[in-house]
């Protein structure tokens, strides 16, 4: 591979790697941000159970908050679902960049480039959306 | 109060599991990988272990196998909560000694239900 082409590809791969790093940080931040309302909702549920609100209205509000909370818990798992493929892609891209470096600059004075191992199989994450998964009890 | 060891290398997943199970009245201890869980499980007993599969240092299947080798954990329910849904992995989980395979993302209501089947 011509030297300039190799440099271009390597830069592109490293840029993609940096983008994925940034995405992982953003996802982690989003997860933390989304977590805060949970405490507030829990406190509201406690207040709703107090004497100031009574009857069917109170029951309906509790039901709504609980329902929302249940969905939020499922939705919040996006961070875990997204971070695994990102991590996988990072390792694959890193391997690609390392191999390019080794093949293109094999005679560099500072020795052969170290190639970080690529994942040995495709990403383990199979769900494509935040619907709940299957259950099998043995 | 029944105690549950929740194992996941994702901090957000540990938080979600702990949030769900504590609200259902369980005592929850978190572990960041299989090795951490193995050490915590031996430091004190748990009524149930809920573990992720893909984790650094020790994965969920190896944790299950290692716990099953000890008399104290022969009968402890071990549920695997993972993004992996393939038949082969589920069979491997069963062979390792897991008592259930749950695919993420979980719904809080069904997570509590499958735990209440064995501890309530």
mmCIF file of C-alpha atoms in Angstrom:
data_model
loop_
_atom_site.group_PDB
_atom_site.id
_atom_site.type_symbol
_atom_site.label_atom_id
_atom_site.label_comp_id
_atom_site.label_asym_id
_atom_site.label_seq_id
_atom_site.Cartn_x
_atom_site.Cartn_y
_atom_site.Cartn_z
ATOM 1 C CA UNK A 1 0.000 0.000 0.000
ATOM 2 C CA UNK A 2 1.405 3.446 -0.917
ATOM 3 C CA UNK A 3 2.593 5.373 2.112
ATOM 4 C CA UNK A 4 0.168 8.287 1.766
ATOM 5 C CA UNK A 5 -2.800 5.963 1.379
ATOM 6 C CA UNK A 6 -1.769 4.069 4.470
ATOM 7 C CA UNK A 7 -1.485 7.289 6.455
ATOM 8 C CA UNK A 8 -4.925 8.384 5.268
ATOM 9 C CA UNK A 9 -6.566 5.098 6.186
ATOM 10 C CA UNK A 10 -4.849 5.014 9.511
ATOM 11 C CA UNK A 11 -5.980 8.568 10.314
ATOM 12 C CA UNK A 12 -9.534 7.699 9.349
ATOM 13 C CA UNK A 13 -9.566 4.644 11.549
ATOM 14 C CA UNK A 14 -8.155 6.532 14.496
ATOM 15 C CA UNK A 15 -10.699 9.310 13.986
ATOM 16 C CA UNK A 16 -13.482 6.740 14.041
ATOM 17 C CA UNK A 17 -12.002 5.330 17.200
ATOM 18 C CA UNK A 18 -12.008 8.794 18.778
ATOM 19 C CA UNK A 19 -15.621 9.316 17.718
ATOM 20 C CA UNK A 20 -16.619 6.077 19.360
ATOM 21 C CA UNK A 21 -14.790 7.105 22.515
ATOM 22 C CA UNK A 22 -16.749 10.332 22.521
ATOM 23 C CA UNK A 23 -20.015 8.473 21.984
ATOM 24 C CA UNK A 24 -19.283 6.224 24.921
ATOM 25 C CA UNK A 25 -18.682 9.263 27.126
ATOM 26 C CA UNK A 26 -21.922 10.840 25.922
ATOM 27 C CA UNK A 27 -23.890 7.687 26.596
ATOM 28 C CA UNK A 28 -22.456 7.385 30.087
ATOM 29 C CA UNK A 29 -23.338 11.010 30.736
ATOM 30 C CA UNK A 30 -26.868 10.506 29.418
ATOM 31 C CA UNK A 31 -27.288 7.547 31.693
ATOM 32 C CA UNK A 32 -26.241 9.576 34.736
ATOM 33 C CA UNK A 33 -28.548 12.419 33.699
ATOM 34 C CA UNK A 34 -31.485 10.073 33.255
ATOM 35 C CA UNK A 35 -30.830 8.442 36.603
ATOM 36 C CA UNK A 36 -31.510 11.618 38.603
ATOM 37 C CA UNK A 37 -35.293 11.726 38.056
ATOM 38 C CA UNK A 38 -35.618 8.296 39.617
ATOM 39 C CA UNK A 39 -34.960 9.667 43.040
ATOM 40 C CA UNK A 40 -37.505 12.457 42.458
ATOM 41 C CA UNK A 41 -40.168 10.028 41.302
ATOM 42 C CA UNK A 42 -39.574 7.843 44.328
ATOM 43 C CA UNK A 43 -40.016 10.864 46.606
ATOM 44 C CA UNK A 44 -43.225 11.863 44.792
ATOM 45 C CA UNK A 45 -44.617 8.388 45.311
ATOM 46 C CA UNK A 46 -43.943 8.736 49.017
ATOM 47 C CA UNK A 47 -45.671 12.148 49.070
ATOM 48 C CA UNK A 48 -48.659 10.791 47.179
ATOM 49 C CA UNK A 49 -49.074 8.178 49.866
ATOM 50 C CA UNK A 50 -49.448 10.973 52.438
ATOM 51 C CA UNK A 51 -52.764 12.408 53.723
ATOM 52 C CA UNK A 52 -52.866 15.531 51.490
ATOM 53 C CA UNK A 53 -54.077 13.683 48.394
ATOM 54 C CA UNK A 54 -56.760 11.086 48.703
ATOM 55 C CA UNK A 55 -59.016 8.830 46.706
ATOM 56 C CA UNK A 56 -59.018 7.687 43.103
ATOM 57 C CA UNK A 57 -56.882 10.597 41.924
ATOM 58 C CA UNK A 58 -54.051 9.567 44.183
ATOM 59 C CA UNK A 59 -54.292 5.929 43.092
ATOM 60 C CA UNK A 60 -54.280 6.943 39.451
ATOM 61 C CA UNK A 61 -51.208 9.137 39.933
ATOM 62 C CA UNK A 62 -49.337 6.388 41.728
ATOM 63 C CA UNK A 63 -50.210 3.975 38.942
ATOM 64 C CA UNK A 64 -48.986 6.419 36.280
ATOM 65 C CA UNK A 65 -45.725 7.191 38.038
ATOM 66 C CA UNK A 66 -45.039 3.500 38.624
ATOM 67 C CA UNK A 67 -45.789 2.700 34.985
ATOM 68 C CA UNK A 68 -43.463 5.468 33.778
ATOM 69 C CA UNK A 69 -40.781 4.319 36.124
ATOM 70 C CA UNK A 70 -41.001 0.754 34.841
ATOM 71 C CA UNK A 71 -40.559 1.908 31.260
ATOM 72 C CA UNK A 72 -37.719 4.209 32.259
ATOM 73 C CA UNK A 73 -35.841 1.332 33.895
ATOM 74 C CA UNK A 74 -36.067 -0.651 30.659
ATOM 75 C CA UNK A 75 -35.111 2.344 28.515
ATOM 76 C CA UNK A 76 -32.159 3.223 30.702
ATOM 77 C CA UNK A 77 -30.496 -0.038 29.815
ATOM 78 C CA UNK A 78 -29.557 1.518 26.469
ATOM 79 C CA UNK A 79 -26.212 2.520 27.903
ATOM 80 C CA UNK A 80 -25.240 -1.091 28.491
ATOM 81 C CA UNK A 81 -26.591 -2.205 25.117
ATOM 82 C CA UNK A 82 -24.761 0.532 23.242
ATOM 83 C CA UNK A 83 -21.467 0.449 25.090
ATOM 84 C CA UNK A 84 -20.724 -3.191 24.262
ATOM 85 C CA UNK A 85 -20.785 -2.825 20.450
ATOM 86 C CA UNK A 86 -18.877 0.440 20.772
ATOM 87 C CA UNK A 87 -16.183 -1.279 22.773
ATOM 88 C CA UNK A 88 -16.099 -4.092 20.224
ATOM 89 C CA UNK A 89 -15.773 -1.671 17.325
ATOM 90 C CA UNK A 90 -13.008 0.182 19.107
ATOM 91 C CA UNK A 91 -10.962 -2.990 19.450
ATOM 92 C CA UNK A 92 -11.564 -3.901 15.812
ATOM 93 C CA UNK A 93 -10.591 -0.449 14.569
ATOM 94 C CA UNK A 94 -7.525 -0.397 16.798
ATOM 95 C CA UNK A 95 -6.460 -3.747 15.349
ATOM 96 C CA UNK A 96 -6.986 -2.408 11.820
ATOM 97 C CA UNK A 97 -4.906 0.690 12.519
ATOM 98 C CA UNK A 98 -2.148 -1.342 14.174
ATOM 99 C CA UNK A 99 -1.937 -3.746 11.253
ATOM 100 C CA UNK A 100 -1.741 -0.907 8.763
ATOM 101 C CA UNK A 101 1.037 0.642 10.802
ATOM 102 C CA UNK A 102 2.946 -2.625 10.985
ATOM 103 C CA UNK A 103 2.562 -3.377 7.255
ATOM 104 C CA UNK A 104 3.360 0.129 6.093
ATOM 105 C CA UNK A 105 6.137 1.099 8.492
ATOM 106 C CA UNK A 106 7.748 -2.274 9.031
ATOM 107 C CA UNK A 107 11.238 -0.859 8.656
ATOM 108 C CA UNK A 108 10.736 2.039 11.072
ATOM 109 C CA UNK A 109 13.669 2.736 13.364
ATOM 110 C CA UNK A 110 11.614 2.284 16.510
ATOM 111 C CA UNK A 111 10.744 -1.318 15.657
ATOM 112 C CA UNK A 112 7.653 -3.174 14.482
ATOM 113 C CA UNK A 113 4.260 -1.788 15.548
ATOM 114 C CA UNK A 114 2.445 -3.719 18.264
ATOM 115 C CA UNK A 115 -0.869 -5.079 16.953
ATOM 116 C CA UNK A 116 -3.662 -5.157 19.506
ATOM 117 C CA UNK A 117 -5.822 -8.284 19.124
ATOM 118 C CA UNK A 118 -9.182 -7.929 17.379
ATOM 119 C CA UNK A 119 -12.322 -9.423 18.991
ATOM 120 C CA UNK A 120 -12.533 -13.126 18.145
ATOM 121 C CA UNK A 121 -16.234 -12.947 17.209
ATOM 122 C CA UNK A 122 -18.904 -10.433 16.309
ATOM 123 C CA UNK A 123 -20.475 -8.188 18.931
ATOM 124 C CA UNK A 124 -22.382 -10.209 21.553
ATOM 125 C CA UNK A 125 -25.182 -7.669 21.667
ATOM 126 C CA UNK A 126 -28.174 -8.958 19.739
ATOM 127 C CA UNK A 127 -31.125 -6.713 20.685
ATOM 128 C CA UNK A 128 -31.521 -3.882 18.185
ATOM 129 C CA UNK A 129 -33.993 -1.902 20.264
ATOM 130 C CA UNK A 130 -35.011 -1.423 23.848
ATOM 131 C CA UNK A 131 -37.819 -3.999 23.882
ATOM 132 C CA UNK A 132 -37.625 -6.467 26.721
ATOM 133 C CA UNK A 133 -35.864 -9.742 26.025
ATOM 134 C CA UNK A 134 -36.772 -13.398 26.442
ATOM 135 C CA UNK A 135 -36.799 -15.466 29.623
ATOM 136 C CA UNK A 136 -35.933 -19.155 29.851
ATOM 137 C CA UNK A 137 -35.932 -20.852 33.231
ATOM 138 C CA UNK A 138 -34.137 -24.174 33.526
ATOM 139 C CA UNK B 1 -34.743 -9.964 53.985
ATOM 140 C CA UNK B 2 -33.479 -12.074 51.080
ATOM 141 C CA UNK B 3 -30.111 -11.154 49.636
ATOM 142 C CA UNK B 4 -29.159 -11.019 45.966
ATOM 143 C CA UNK B 5 -25.722 -10.719 44.414
ATOM 144 C CA UNK B 6 -26.047 -8.631 41.215
ATOM 145 C CA UNK B 7 -23.045 -8.986 38.901
ATOM 146 C CA UNK B 8 -22.446 -6.728 35.906
ATOM 147 C CA UNK B 9 -19.463 -4.791 34.605
ATOM 148 C CA UNK B 10 -21.822 -1.994 33.495
ATOM 149 C CA UNK B 11 -22.399 0.457 36.343
ATOM 150 C CA UNK B 12 -25.730 1.565 34.858
ATOM 151 C CA UNK B 13 -26.983 -2.030 34.691
ATOM 152 C CA UNK B 14 -25.974 -2.645 38.295
ATOM 153 C CA UNK B 15 -27.857 0.503 39.269
ATOM 154 C CA UNK B 16 -30.974 -0.540 37.347
ATOM 155 C CA UNK B 17 -30.980 -4.032 38.793
ATOM 156 C CA UNK B 18 -30.351 -2.767 42.331
ATOM 157 C CA UNK B 19 -33.020 -0.071 41.977
ATOM 158 C CA UNK B 20 -35.582 -2.622 40.796
ATOM 159 C CA UNK B 21 -34.812 -5.289 43.348
ATOM 160 C CA UNK B 22 -34.435 -2.972 46.351
ATOM 161 C CA UNK B 23 -37.848 -1.480 45.572
ATOM 162 C CA UNK B 24 -39.183 -5.041 45.616
ATOM 163 C CA UNK B 25 -37.774 -5.546 49.116
ATOM 164 C CA UNK B 26 -34.540 -7.404 48.424
ATOM 165 C CA UNK B 27 -31.104 -6.650 49.781
ATOM 166 C CA UNK B 28 -28.756 -6.213 46.828
ATOM 167 C CA UNK B 29 -24.964 -6.402 46.713
ATOM 168 C CA UNK B 30 -23.203 -5.432 43.488
ATOM 169 C CA UNK B 31 -20.127 -7.005 41.914
ATOM 170 C CA UNK B 32 -18.225 -5.630 38.905
ATOM 171 C CA UNK B 33 -17.161 -8.931 37.329
ATOM 172 C CA UNK B 34 -17.128 -12.670 37.929
ATOM 173 C CA UNK B 35 -13.977 -12.591 40.025
ATOM 174 C CA UNK B 36 -15.357 -9.859 42.283
ATOM 175 C CA UNK B 37 -18.624 -11.813 42.581
ATOM 176 C CA UNK B 38 -16.826 -15.044 43.411
ATOM 177 C CA UNK B 39 -14.953 -13.340 46.246
ATOM 178 C CA UNK B 40 -18.075 -11.616 47.579
ATOM 179 C CA UNK B 41 -20.095 -14.830 47.373
ATOM 180 C CA UNK B 42 -17.548 -16.622 49.511
ATOM 181 C CA UNK B 43 -17.330 -13.817 52.045
ATOM 182 C CA UNK B 44 -21.032 -14.221 52.804
ATOM 183 C CA UNK B 45 -23.937 -16.266 51.458
ATOM 184 C CA UNK B 46 -26.573 -15.007 49.025
ATOM 185 C CA UNK B 47 -30.056 -16.315 48.346
ATOM 186 C CA UNK B 48 -29.700 -15.731 44.611
ATOM 187 C CA UNK B 49 -27.033 -14.711 42.112
ATOM 188 C CA UNK B 50 -28.010 -12.622 39.073
ATOM 189 C CA UNK B 51 -25.088 -12.297 36.696
ATOM 190 C CA UNK B 52 -24.181 -10.830 33.340
ATOM 191 C CA UNK B 53 -22.371 -13.113 30.878
ATOM 192 C CA UNK B 54 -19.780 -10.970 29.079
ATOM 193 C CA UNK B 55 -17.493 -9.428 31.672
ATOM 194 C CA UNK B 56 -13.749 -8.898 32.037
ATOM 195 C CA UNK B 57 -11.666 -11.139 34.312
ATOM 196 C CA UNK B 58 -14.369 -13.804 34.750
ATOM 197 C CA UNK B 59 -17.564 -14.187 32.712
ATOM 198 C CA UNK B 60 -20.960 -15.341 33.933
ATOM 199 C CA UNK B 61 -20.604 -18.954 32.769
ATOM 200 C CA UNK B 62 -17.273 -19.391 34.524
ATOM 201 C CA UNK B 63 -18.628 -17.751 37.659
ATOM 202 C CA UNK B 64 -21.553 -20.189 37.601
ATOM 203 C CA UNK B 65 -19.262 -23.200 37.117
ATOM 204 C CA UNK B 66 -16.941 -22.093 39.906
ATOM 205 C CA UNK B 67 -19.771 -21.423 42.347
ATOM 206 C CA UNK B 68 -21.355 -24.808 41.575
ATOM 207 C CA UNK B 69 -18.140 -26.550 42.568
ATOM 208 C CA UNK B 70 -18.703 -25.449 46.163
ATOM 209 C CA UNK B 71 -21.195 -27.172 48.423
ATOM 210 C CA UNK B 72 -22.566 -23.840 49.691
ATOM 211 C CA UNK B 73 -23.698 -22.887 46.188
ATOM 212 C CA UNK B 74 -24.983 -26.232 44.894
ATOM 213 C CA UNK B 75 -28.584 -25.171 45.411
ATOM 214 C CA UNK B 76 -28.325 -21.394 45.059
ATOM 215 C CA UNK B 77 -30.413 -20.115 42.142
ATOM 216 C CA UNK B 78 -28.163 -18.505 39.524
ATOM 217 C CA UNK B 79 -29.865 -16.473 36.811
ATOM 218 C CA UNK B 80 -27.879 -15.121 33.878
ATOM 219 C CA UNK B 81 -29.003 -11.684 32.653
ATOM 220 C CA UNK B 82 -27.299 -10.969 29.348
ATOM 221 C CA UNK B 83 -27.576 -9.468 25.882
ATOM 222 C CA UNK B 84 -26.698 -12.905 24.452
ATOM 223 C CA UNK B 85 -29.760 -14.740 23.175
ATOM 224 C CA UNK B 86 -28.331 -17.551 21.027
ATOM 225 C CA UNK B 87 -29.384 -21.170 21.643
ATOM 226 C CA UNK B 88 -25.797 -22.300 21.995
ATOM 227 C CA UNK B 89 -25.069 -19.826 24.767
ATOM 228 C CA UNK B 90 -28.292 -20.683 26.586
ATOM 229 C CA UNK B 91 -27.416 -24.361 26.486
ATOM 230 C CA UNK B 92 -23.927 -23.534 27.754
ATOM 231 C CA UNK B 93 -25.539 -21.639 30.617
ATOM 232 C CA UNK B 94 -27.699 -24.583 31.479
ATOM 233 C CA UNK B 95 -24.728 -26.951 31.324
ATOM 234 C CA UNK B 96 -22.733 -24.639 33.600
ATOM 235 C CA UNK B 97 -25.444 -24.890 36.228
ATOM 236 C CA UNK B 98 -27.453 -21.705 35.704
ATOM 237 C CA UNK B 99 -31.131 -21.914 36.616
ATOM 238 C CA UNK B 100 -32.349 -19.319 34.171
ATOM 239 C CA UNK B 101 -31.393 -17.251 31.125
ATOM 240 C CA UNK B 102 -32.787 -13.718 30.892
ATOM 241 C CA UNK B 103 -32.112 -11.519 27.883
ATOM 242 C CA UNK B 104 -31.561 -7.779 28.332
ATOM 243 C CA UNK B 105 -33.102 -5.313 28.384
ATOM 244 C CA UNK B 106 -35.178 -6.502 31.313
ATOM 245 C CA UNK B 107 -38.603 -5.334 32.320
ATOM 246 C CA UNK B 108 -38.630 -4.655 36.081
ATOM 247 C CA UNK B 109 -41.933 -6.484 36.583
ATOM 248 C CA UNK B 110 -40.748 -9.687 34.953
ATOM 249 C CA UNK B 111 -37.379 -9.541 36.649
ATOM 250 C CA UNK B 112 -39.097 -9.453 40.039
ATOM 251 C CA UNK B 113 -41.461 -12.203 38.941
ATOM 252 C CA UNK B 114 -38.698 -14.609 37.908
ATOM 253 C CA UNK B 115 -36.879 -13.940 41.171
ATOM 254 C CA UNK B 116 -39.997 -14.426 43.257
ATOM 255 C CA UNK B 117 -40.405 -17.852 41.692
ATOM 256 C CA UNK B 118 -37.426 -18.996 43.749
ATOM 257 C CA UNK B 119 -37.141 -16.529 46.638
ATOM 258 C CA UNK B 120 -40.043 -14.604 48.141
#
